[in-house]
Amino acid sequence: MTADGSEFYMPNYDLIVIGSGPGGYVCAIRAAQLGLKVAVVEKDKTFGGTCLNIGCIPSKALLHASELYEETAQHFPKMGIKVGEPKLDLPAMMNFKDEGVDGNVKGVAFLLKKNKIDTFQGIGRIAAPGKVEVKADGKSETLETKAIVIATGSDVARLRGIDIDEKRIVSSTGALVLDKVPQRLLVVGAGVIGLELGSVWRRLGAEVIVVEFLDRILPGMDSEICRQFQRLLERQGMTFKLKSKVTGVDATAKKLKATIEPAAGGPAETIEADVVLVSIGRVPFTEGLGLEGAGVKKDNKGRIVVDAHFATNVPGIYAIGDVIAGPMLAHKAEDEGVAAAEVIAGKAGHVNYDVIPNVVYTFPEIASVGKSEDELKEAGVAYNVGKFPFTANGRAKVNHQTDGYVKILADAKTDRVLGVHIMGADAGNMIAEAAIAMEFGAASEDIARTCHAHPTLTEAVKEAALAVDKRAINM
């Protein structure tokens, strides 16, 4: 009872998280660790969001399997391994992918249960600050809470006039479940998703043509790396049509007919394809959340506006991950989930946005953290650069994995590392060393003086750090 004799109202939960992707489930677990009573609302039948179900995890399974398939045919004989011509069993490969997805989503369900987090599967809507309505199977219930975190992720961006049926005209979702290898795959968009899934189907036998509106692939990544990477992909068999746009796809015949025009305008051409993959990016998923009714502000790109503590303009409502500004990366969402939970629990949550790695899981991989040369030049920052090619790395040579190099950018005055970019085998793992170094404010000299095991690919990172001061040993 309150001092005036009225009943004291206590919400059912301290925190309700809407969405169980990498940001949402991590946020829920961290909040539970901090002693909060937590619930998660998930619209799909399984936990894990886009990443675990139809994104990061299944795509990496197919990238891994298709890479081994190609390696068996092209590289095993060179190593003295005779197994004959490999035969593709696509249903079995898809089953391999599905088993991996199943294990991961069950793992999330186990973690939620282990941390005593209540789960509700249905469509979540913010009925009012402190109230979340959950609809499922024609029924609804309202949950009460002190705080709400929106972690509903993103959806595929669509091209006007091109209807995605997930059969022949597909998004990344449909591209992960094709029942046969297309003879010709037309990829619209030369970003991470397009190049990764294009790589999968090229390795399995498809002719792959990539159409990109801009004059380069992988917009936002270091342009020098990307120029060399494009040449490698072309050598592997991909075809690129840059500064071009797809204005329509005729699906009335057996073969799809895509109309392609120069981005700046000009004569159109028609390209036939068996499958068209639309991969022009992703957009925040906030449909049906009731943001307008709750008064939550969004920006002109449909992203929820938050402050440095992930709080929206409405007290008690927070947002993380793909629904707010910043790179749409699972690990960025995870870090934000932890930080938001800590803020809600009265602690000091923090995310260092200057040290968020980005990886393209093709072969070779591309990984980067920090600033690119393009960004440093635009900002007028004086810097030194050190490069070291894998052609000069002993482990890469003996493994016949010499494509690519390491590039380190360091402040010209302080030598502090500002950015690291790696193109090469296992770049996604090697970038962690650079991220840790940058998190602790390391200079290139610090990396250069750190002993690296021999023979490893990581020696190229040390050599690139030495090259900043023009003293690489093996080049």
Coordinates of C-alpha atoms in Angstrom, one line a residue:
M1 CA 0.0 0.0 0.0
T2 CA 1.1 3.6 -0.6
A3 CA 1.1 6.3 2.0
D4 CA -2.4 7.4 1.0
G5 CA -3.8 3.9 1.3
S6 CA -4.1 3.1 -2.4
E7 CA -2.7 -0.1 -3.8
F8 CA 0.9 -0.1 -4.9
Y9 CA 1.3 -1.2 -8.6
M10 CA 4.2 -3.6 -9.3
P11 CA 4.9 -4.6 -13.0
N12 CA 5.1 -8.3 -13.7
Y13 CA 8.6 -7.9 -15.3
D14 CA 11.6 -5.7 -15.0
L15 CA 12.3 -6.1 -18.7
I16 CA 10.5 -7.4 -21.8
V17 CA 12.6 -7.9 -24.9
I18 CA 10.8 -8.0 -28.2
G19 CA 12.8 -10.2 -30.6
S20 CA 15.2 -13.1 -29.9
G21 CA 17.9 -12.5 -32.4
P22 CA 21.5 -12.0 -31.4
G23 CA 20.7 -8.6 -29.9
G24 CA 17.5 -9.7 -28.2
Y25 CA 18.5 -13.0 -26.6
V26 CA 21.9 -11.6 -25.5
C27 CA 20.2 -8.6 -23.9
A28 CA 17.7 -10.8 -22.1
I29 CA 20.4 -13.1 -20.7
R30 CA 22.6 -10.3 -19.5
A31 CA 19.6 -8.6 -17.8
A32 CA 18.8 -11.9 -16.1
Q33 CA 22.4 -12.3 -15.0
L34 CA 22.0 -8.9 -13.3
G35 CA 19.0 -10.0 -11.3
L36 CA 16.2 -8.6 -13.4
K37 CA 13.0 -10.6 -14.1
V38 CA 12.9 -10.9 -17.9
A39 CA 10.6 -12.0 -20.6
V40 CA 11.2 -12.4 -24.4
V41 CA 8.6 -12.1 -27.1
E42 CA 9.4 -13.8 -30.4
K43 CA 7.1 -13.7 -33.5
D44 CA 8.6 -16.9 -35.1
K45 CA 8.3 -20.5 -34.1
T46 CA 12.0 -20.7 -33.3
F47 CA 14.4 -18.4 -31.4
G48 CA 17.5 -16.7 -32.8
G49 CA 16.0 -14.3 -35.3
T50 CA 17.2 -13.8 -38.9
C51 CA 20.8 -14.5 -38.1
L52 CA 20.4 -18.0 -36.8
N53 CA 17.4 -19.1 -38.9
I54 CA 17.7 -17.6 -42.3
G55 CA 20.9 -15.5 -42.3
C56 CA 24.4 -15.8 -40.8
I57 CA 24.3 -19.4 -39.7
P58 CA 22.8 -21.2 -42.7
S59 CA 24.7 -19.1 -45.2
K60 CA 28.0 -20.0 -43.4
A61 CA 27.1 -23.6 -43.5
L62 CA 26.6 -23.5 -47.3
L63 CA 29.7 -21.4 -47.8
H64 CA 31.8 -24.0 -45.9
A65 CA 30.2 -26.9 -47.7
S66 CA 30.5 -25.4 -51.1
E67 CA 34.1 -24.3 -50.5
L68 CA 35.0 -27.9 -49.6
Y69 CA 33.2 -29.2 -52.7
E70 CA 35.2 -26.9 -54.9
E71 CA 38.4 -27.7 -53.0
T72 CA 37.9 -31.4 -53.5
A73 CA 37.7 -30.9 -57.3
Q74 CA 40.4 -28.3 -57.8
H75 CA 42.9 -28.6 -55.0
F76 CA 42.9 -32.1 -53.6
P77 CA 44.7 -33.6 -56.7
K78 CA 47.5 -31.0 -56.3
M79 CA 48.0 -32.2 -52.7
G80 CA 48.2 -35.9 -53.8
I81 CA 44.7 -36.7 -52.6
K82 CA 42.8 -38.7 -55.3
V83 CA 39.1 -39.0 -54.6
G84 CA 37.7 -38.7 -58.1
E85 CA 35.3 -36.2 -59.4
P86 CA 33.0 -35.0 -56.6
K87 CA 29.3 -35.4 -57.0
L88 CA 26.9 -32.9 -55.6
D89 CA 24.0 -34.2 -53.4
L90 CA 22.2 -30.9 -52.9
P91 CA 19.4 -32.2 -50.6
A92 CA 22.1 -33.7 -48.3
M93 CA 24.0 -30.4 -48.3
M94 CA 20.8 -28.6 -47.4
N95 CA 20.2 -31.1 -44.6
F96 CA 23.8 -30.4 -43.3
K97 CA 22.8 -26.7 -43.2
D98 CA 19.5 -27.3 -41.5
E99 CA 21.1 -29.5 -38.8
G100 CA 23.4 -26.7 -38.0
V101 CA 20.6 -24.2 -37.8
D102 CA 18.5 -26.5 -35.6
G103 CA 21.4 -27.0 -33.2
N104 CA 21.9 -23.2 -32.9
V105 CA 18.2 -22.3 -32.3
K106 CA 17.8 -25.1 -29.8
G107 CA 20.9 -23.7 -28.1
V108 CA 19.3 -20.3 -27.7
A109 CA 16.1 -21.9 -26.3
F110 CA 18.2 -23.7 -23.8
L111 CA 20.1 -20.6 -22.7
L112 CA 16.8 -18.7 -22.2
K113 CA 15.5 -21.5 -20.0
K114 CA 18.7 -21.9 -18.1
N115 CA 18.6 -18.2 -17.2
K116 CA 15.0 -18.4 -16.1
I117 CA 13.7 -16.1 -18.8
D118 CA 10.0 -16.4 -19.7
T119 CA 9.3 -16.8 -23.4
F120 CA 6.2 -15.8 -25.3
Q121 CA 5.8 -16.8 -29.0
G122 CA 3.5 -14.5 -30.8
I123 CA 3.4 -11.0 -32.4
G124 CA 4.5 -8.4 -29.9
R125 CA 3.1 -4.9 -29.9
I126 CA 3.7 -2.0 -27.5
A127 CA 0.2 -1.2 -26.2
A128 CA 1.5 1.6 -24.0
P129 CA 4.7 2.4 -22.1
G130 CA 5.1 -0.6 -19.7
K131 CA 2.7 -2.8 -21.6
V132 CA 3.4 -5.4 -24.4
E133 CA 0.5 -7.1 -26.1
V134 CA 1.3 -10.6 -27.4
K135 CA -1.0 -12.1 -30.1
A136 CA -0.9 -15.8 -31.0
D137 CA -3.4 -18.2 -32.5
G138 CA -6.2 -15.6 -32.4
K139 CA -5.7 -14.9 -28.7
S140 CA -3.9 -12.1 -27.0
E141 CA -2.5 -11.3 -23.6
T142 CA -0.9 -8.2 -22.2
L143 CA 2.3 -8.3 -20.2
E144 CA 3.4 -5.5 -17.9
T145 CA 7.0 -4.4 -17.4
K146 CA 9.2 -1.6 -16.2
A147 CA 11.3 -1.5 -19.4
I148 CA 10.9 -2.6 -23.0
V149 CA 13.8 -3.3 -25.4
I150 CA 12.9 -3.4 -29.1
A151 CA 15.3 -5.9 -30.9
T152 CA 13.2 -6.9 -33.9
G153 CA 16.1 -6.7 -36.4
S154 CA 15.7 -6.1 -40.1
D155 CA 14.0 -7.3 -43.3
V156 CA 15.2 -7.5 -46.9
A157 CA 15.0 -4.3 -48.9
R158 CA 12.9 -4.7 -52.0
L159 CA 13.2 -3.3 -55.5
R160 CA 10.1 -1.4 -56.8
G161 CA 8.3 -3.3 -59.4
I162 CA 10.1 -6.6 -58.8
D163 CA 8.1 -9.1 -56.8
I164 CA 10.0 -11.6 -54.7
D165 CA 8.3 -15.0 -54.8
E166 CA 11.2 -16.9 -53.1
K167 CA 11.1 -19.4 -55.9
R168 CA 12.7 -17.9 -58.9
I169 CA 13.0 -14.2 -57.8
V170 CA 14.5 -14.6 -54.3
S171 CA 15.8 -12.8 -51.4
S172 CA 18.6 -14.2 -49.2
T173 CA 15.9 -16.4 -47.6
G174 CA 15.0 -18.1 -50.9
A175 CA 18.6 -18.3 -52.0
L176 CA 19.4 -20.5 -49.0
V177 CA 16.8 -23.2 -49.9
L178 CA 17.0 -23.5 -53.7
D179 CA 16.2 -27.1 -54.7
K180 CA 18.6 -27.2 -57.6
V181 CA 21.6 -25.3 -58.9
P182 CA 20.5 -22.6 -61.3
Q183 CA 22.2 -22.6 -64.7
R184 CA 22.5 -18.8 -64.4
L185 CA 22.1 -16.8 -61.3
L186 CA 21.6 -13.0 -61.6
V187 CA 22.6 -11.2 -58.4
V188 CA 21.2 -7.7 -57.9
G189 CA 23.6 -5.9 -55.5
A190 CA 27.3 -6.4 -54.9
G191 CA 27.2 -6.2 -51.1
V192 CA 28.1 -8.8 -48.6
I193 CA 25.0 -10.9 -49.0
G194 CA 25.0 -10.9 -52.8
L195 CA 28.7 -11.9 -53.0
E196 CA 28.5 -14.6 -50.3
L197 CA 25.5 -16.3 -51.7
G198 CA 26.7 -15.7 -55.3
S199 CA 29.9 -17.5 -54.2
V200 CA 28.0 -20.5 -52.9
W201 CA 26.1 -21.1 -56.1
R202 CA 29.0 -20.4 -58.4
R203 CA 31.1 -23.1 -56.6
L204 CA 28.2 -25.5 -57.0
G205 CA 28.1 -24.9 -60.8
A206 CA 26.0 -21.8 -61.5
E207 CA 27.1 -19.0 -63.9
V208 CA 26.9 -15.9 -61.7
I209 CA 26.4 -12.3 -63.0
V210 CA 26.3 -9.5 -60.4
V211 CA 24.7 -6.2 -61.2
E212 CA 25.6 -3.2 -59.0
F213 CA 24.3 0.4 -59.1
L214 CA 27.5 1.9 -57.8
D215 CA 30.9 1.9 -59.6
R216 CA 32.4 -0.6 -57.1
I217 CA 31.6 -3.7 -55.1
L218 CA 31.2 -3.9 -51.3
P219 CA 30.3 -0.2 -50.7
G220 CA 31.6 1.2 -47.5
M221 CA 34.7 -1.1 -47.3
D222 CA 38.2 -0.1 -48.2
S223 CA 38.2 0.6 -51.9
E224 CA 41.7 -0.6 -52.6
I225 CA 40.9 -4.0 -51.0
C226 CA 37.7 -4.2 -53.0
R227 CA 39.2 -3.5 -56.3
Q228 CA 41.7 -6.3 -55.9
F229 CA 38.9 -8.6 -54.5
Q230 CA 36.8 -8.0 -57.5
R231 CA 39.6 -9.2 -59.8
L232 CA 39.9 -12.3 -57.7
L233 CA 36.2 -13.0 -57.9
E234 CA 36.3 -12.5 -61.7
R235 CA 39.2 -14.9 -61.9
Q236 CA 37.0 -17.4 -60.0
G237 CA 34.3 -17.0 -62.6
M238 CA 31.9 -14.2 -61.5
T239 CA 30.9 -11.5 -63.9
F240 CA 30.2 -8.0 -62.8
K241 CA 28.1 -5.2 -64.3
L242 CA 28.8 -2.1 -62.3
K243 CA 27.1 1.3 -62.6
S244 CA 24.0 -0.6 -63.7
K245 CA 20.5 -1.1 -62.4
V246 CA 17.8 -3.8 -62.9
T247 CA 14.6 -2.0 -63.8
G248 CA 12.4 -5.0 -64.2
V249 CA 12.1 -8.8 -64.3
D250 CA 9.8 -10.6 -66.7
A251 CA 8.8 -13.9 -65.1
T252 CA 6.2 -15.0 -67.6
A253 CA 8.4 -17.4 -69.5
K254 CA 10.5 -20.4 -68.4
K255 CA 13.6 -18.2 -68.2
L256 CA 13.5 -14.9 -66.3
K257 CA 14.3 -11.9 -68.4
A258 CA 15.9 -9.0 -66.5
T259 CA 16.0 -5.6 -68.0
I260 CA 19.3 -3.8 -67.1
E261 CA 20.1 -0.2 -67.8
P262 CA 23.1 2.0 -67.1
A263 CA 22.8 3.8 -63.7
A264 CA 23.2 7.1 -65.4
G265 CA 20.7 6.3 -68.1
G266 CA 21.1 4.9 -71.6
P267 CA 20.1 1.9 -73.7
A268 CA 18.8 -1.2 -71.9
E269 CA 19.8 -4.8 -72.3
T270 CA 18.1 -8.0 -71.4
I271 CA 19.7 -10.8 -69.5
E272 CA 18.1 -14.2 -69.1
A273 CA 18.5 -16.1 -65.8
D274 CA 17.0 -19.1 -64.0
V275 CA 17.1 -17.3 -60.6
V276 CA 17.3 -13.6 -59.7
L277 CA 18.7 -12.9 -56.2
V278 CA 17.6 -9.4 -54.9
S279 CA 20.3 -8.4 -52.3
I280 CA 20.2 -4.6 -52.2
G281 CA 20.4 -4.4 -48.4
R282 CA 18.2 -4.6 -45.4
V283 CA 15.7 -2.2 -43.7
P284 CA 14.7 -2.0 -40.0
F285 CA 11.7 -4.2 -39.1
T286 CA 9.3 -2.3 -37.0
E287 CA 6.0 -3.2 -38.6
G288 CA 3.2 -3.8 -36.2
L289 CA 5.2 -2.8 -33.1
G290 CA 2.8 0.1 -32.3
L291 CA 5.6 2.7 -32.3
E292 CA 3.4 5.4 -33.7
G293 CA 0.7 4.9 -31.0
A294 CA 3.4 4.8 -28.3
G295 CA 5.0 8.0 -29.7
V296 CA 8.4 6.5 -30.4
K297 CA 10.4 8.6 -32.9
K298 CA 11.9 7.3 -36.1
D299 CA 14.3 8.9 -38.5
N300 CA 13.8 9.4 -42.2
K301 CA 15.2 5.9 -42.9
G302 CA 12.7 4.2 -40.6
R303 CA 15.2 3.6 -37.8
I304 CA 14.3 4.1 -34.2
V305 CA 16.0 7.2 -32.7
V306 CA 17.9 6.5 -29.5
D307 CA 20.3 8.3 -27.3
A308 CA 23.8 7.1 -26.1
H309 CA 22.1 4.8 -23.6
F310 CA 19.8 3.2 -26.3
A311 CA 16.8 5.0 -24.8
T312 CA 14.0 6.3 -27.1
N313 CA 12.2 9.5 -26.5
V314 CA 9.6 7.5 -24.6
P315 CA 10.7 6.7 -21.0
G316 CA 11.1 3.0 -20.4
I317 CA 11.4 2.1 -24.1
Y318 CA 14.8 1.2 -25.6
A319 CA 16.0 -0.2 -28.9
I320 CA 19.1 -2.0 -30.2
G321 CA 20.5 -3.7 -33.3
D322 CA 19.3 -3.3 -36.8
V323 CA 16.3 -1.1 -35.9
I324 CA 18.7 1.7 -34.9
A325 CA 21.5 3.5 -36.7
G326 CA 24.8 1.8 -37.4
P327 CA 26.0 -1.3 -39.2
M328 CA 23.5 -4.1 -39.5
L329 CA 25.8 -6.7 -37.9
A330 CA 24.9 -9.4 -35.4
H331 CA 27.9 -8.8 -33.1
K332 CA 27.1 -5.1 -33.0
A333 CA 23.6 -6.0 -31.9
E334 CA 25.0 -8.4 -29.3
D335 CA 27.2 -5.7 -27.8
E336 CA 24.3 -3.2 -27.7
G337 CA 22.1 -5.8 -26.1
V338 CA 24.7 -6.3 -23.2
A339 CA 25.1 -2.5 -22.9
A340 CA 21.3 -1.8 -22.9
A341 CA 20.7 -4.5 -20.2
E342 CA 23.5 -3.0 -18.0
V343 CA 22.0 0.5 -18.4
I344 CA 18.6 -0.7 -17.5
A345 CA 20.0 -2.4 -14.4
G346 CA 21.6 0.8 -13.3
K347 CA 25.1 0.1 -14.5
A348 CA 27.4 1.7 -17.1
G349 CA 26.8 0.0 -20.4
H350 CA 29.1 1.0 -23.3
V351 CA 29.8 0.1 -27.0
N352 CA 32.9 1.2 -28.8
Y353 CA 31.6 1.8 -32.3
D354 CA 35.1 2.6 -33.6
V355 CA 36.1 -1.1 -33.1
I356 CA 33.4 -3.2 -34.7
P357 CA 34.8 -5.8 -37.1
N358 CA 33.2 -6.5 -40.4
V359 CA 33.7 -9.8 -42.3
V360 CA 32.8 -11.0 -45.8
Y361 CA 32.8 -14.8 -45.7
T362 CA 33.8 -15.5 -49.3
F363 CA 37.1 -17.1 -50.3
P364 CA 39.3 -15.4 -49.7
E365 CA 37.6 -13.6 -46.8
I366 CA 37.7 -9.9 -46.3
A367 CA 37.8 -8.6 -42.7
S368 CA 38.2 -5.0 -41.5
V369 CA 38.0 -3.0 -38.3
G370 CA 38.3 0.8 -37.8
K371 CA 38.7 3.4 -40.5
S372 CA 39.4 2.7 -44.2
E373 CA 41.9 4.8 -46.2
D374 CA 38.9 6.4 -48.0
E375 CA 37.5 7.6 -44.6
L376 CA 40.9 8.9 -43.4
K377 CA 41.5 10.8 -46.6
E378 CA 38.0 12.4 -46.5
A379 CA 38.6 13.4 -42.8
G380 CA 42.0 14.9 -43.6
V381 CA 43.8 12.6 -41.1
A382 CA 47.5 12.1 -41.7
Y383 CA 48.4 8.4 -41.6
N384 CA 51.0 5.8 -42.4
V385 CA 50.2 2.6 -44.1
G386 CA 51.9 -0.8 -43.8
K387 CA 51.1 -3.7 -46.2
F388 CA 52.2 -7.3 -46.3
P389 CA 51.1 -9.8 -49.0
F390 CA 50.3 -13.4 -48.2
T391 CA 52.6 -14.4 -51.1
A392 CA 55.4 -13.6 -48.7
N393 CA 54.0 -15.6 -45.8
G394 CA 55.4 -19.1 -45.3
R395 CA 52.2 -20.8 -44.1
A396 CA 50.1 -19.2 -46.9
K397 CA 52.7 -20.3 -49.5
V398 CA 52.8 -23.9 -48.4
N399 CA 49.0 -24.1 -48.2
H400 CA 48.6 -22.4 -51.6
Q401 CA 46.5 -19.7 -50.0
T402 CA 48.5 -16.7 -51.2
D403 CA 45.7 -14.4 -52.5
G404 CA 45.4 -11.2 -50.5
Y405 CA 47.3 -9.1 -48.0
V406 CA 47.1 -7.3 -44.7
K407 CA 46.9 -3.5 -44.5
I408 CA 47.4 -1.5 -41.3
L409 CA 46.7 2.2 -41.1
A410 CA 48.3 4.1 -38.2
D411 CA 48.2 7.8 -37.1
A412 CA 51.2 9.6 -38.6
K413 CA 51.9 11.4 -35.3
T414 CA 51.0 8.9 -32.6
D415 CA 51.3 5.6 -34.5
R416 CA 48.0 4.6 -32.9
V417 CA 46.3 2.0 -35.1
L418 CA 43.3 3.6 -36.9
G419 CA 42.2 0.7 -39.1
V420 CA 43.2 -2.8 -40.2
H421 CA 42.0 -4.5 -43.4
I422 CA 42.7 -8.1 -44.3
M423 CA 42.0 -10.0 -47.5
G424 CA 43.0 -13.7 -47.3
A425 CA 42.2 -17.1 -46.0
D426 CA 40.9 -17.0 -42.4
A427 CA 40.8 -13.2 -42.3
G428 CA 37.6 -13.3 -40.2
N429 CA 39.5 -14.9 -37.4
M430 CA 42.7 -12.9 -37.8
I431 CA 40.8 -9.6 -37.5
A432 CA 40.2 -10.3 -33.8
E433 CA 43.8 -9.6 -33.0
A434 CA 43.5 -6.2 -34.6
A435 CA 40.2 -5.4 -32.8
I436 CA 41.8 -6.2 -29.4
A437 CA 44.8 -4.1 -30.2
M438 CA 42.6 -1.2 -31.2
E439 CA 40.4 -1.6 -28.1
F440 CA 43.5 -1.1 -26.0
G441 CA 44.7 1.9 -28.1
A442 CA 47.7 0.0 -29.5
A443 CA 50.3 1.5 -31.8
S444 CA 51.5 -0.4 -34.8
E445 CA 54.8 -0.7 -32.9
D446 CA 52.9 -2.7 -30.2
I447 CA 51.7 -5.2 -32.8
A448 CA 55.1 -5.3 -34.5
R449 CA 56.9 -6.1 -31.2
T450 CA 54.4 -8.8 -30.2
C451 CA 55.7 -12.3 -30.8
H452 CA 53.6 -14.2 -33.3
A453 CA 53.7 -18.0 -33.7
H454 CA 55.5 -19.5 -36.8
P455 CA 54.4 -20.6 -39.2
T456 CA 51.0 -19.0 -39.1
L457 CA 49.0 -16.6 -41.3
T458 CA 48.9 -14.1 -38.4
E459 CA 52.6 -13.4 -39.0
A460 CA 51.4 -11.3 -41.9
V461 CA 49.6 -9.0 -39.4
K462 CA 52.9 -8.5 -37.6
E463 CA 54.8 -7.9 -40.8
A464 CA 52.2 -5.3 -41.9
A465 CA 52.7 -3.6 -38.6
L466 CA 56.5 -3.6 -39.2
A467 CA 55.8 -2.2 -42.7
V468 CA 54.2 0.9 -41.2
D469 CA 57.7 1.8 -40.2
K470 CA 59.1 0.4 -43.5
R471 CA 60.9 -2.4 -41.7
A472 CA 59.1 -5.6 -42.8
I473 CA 61.4 -8.6 -42.6
N474 CA 60.1 -11.0 -45.2
M475 CA 59.4 -8.5 -48.0

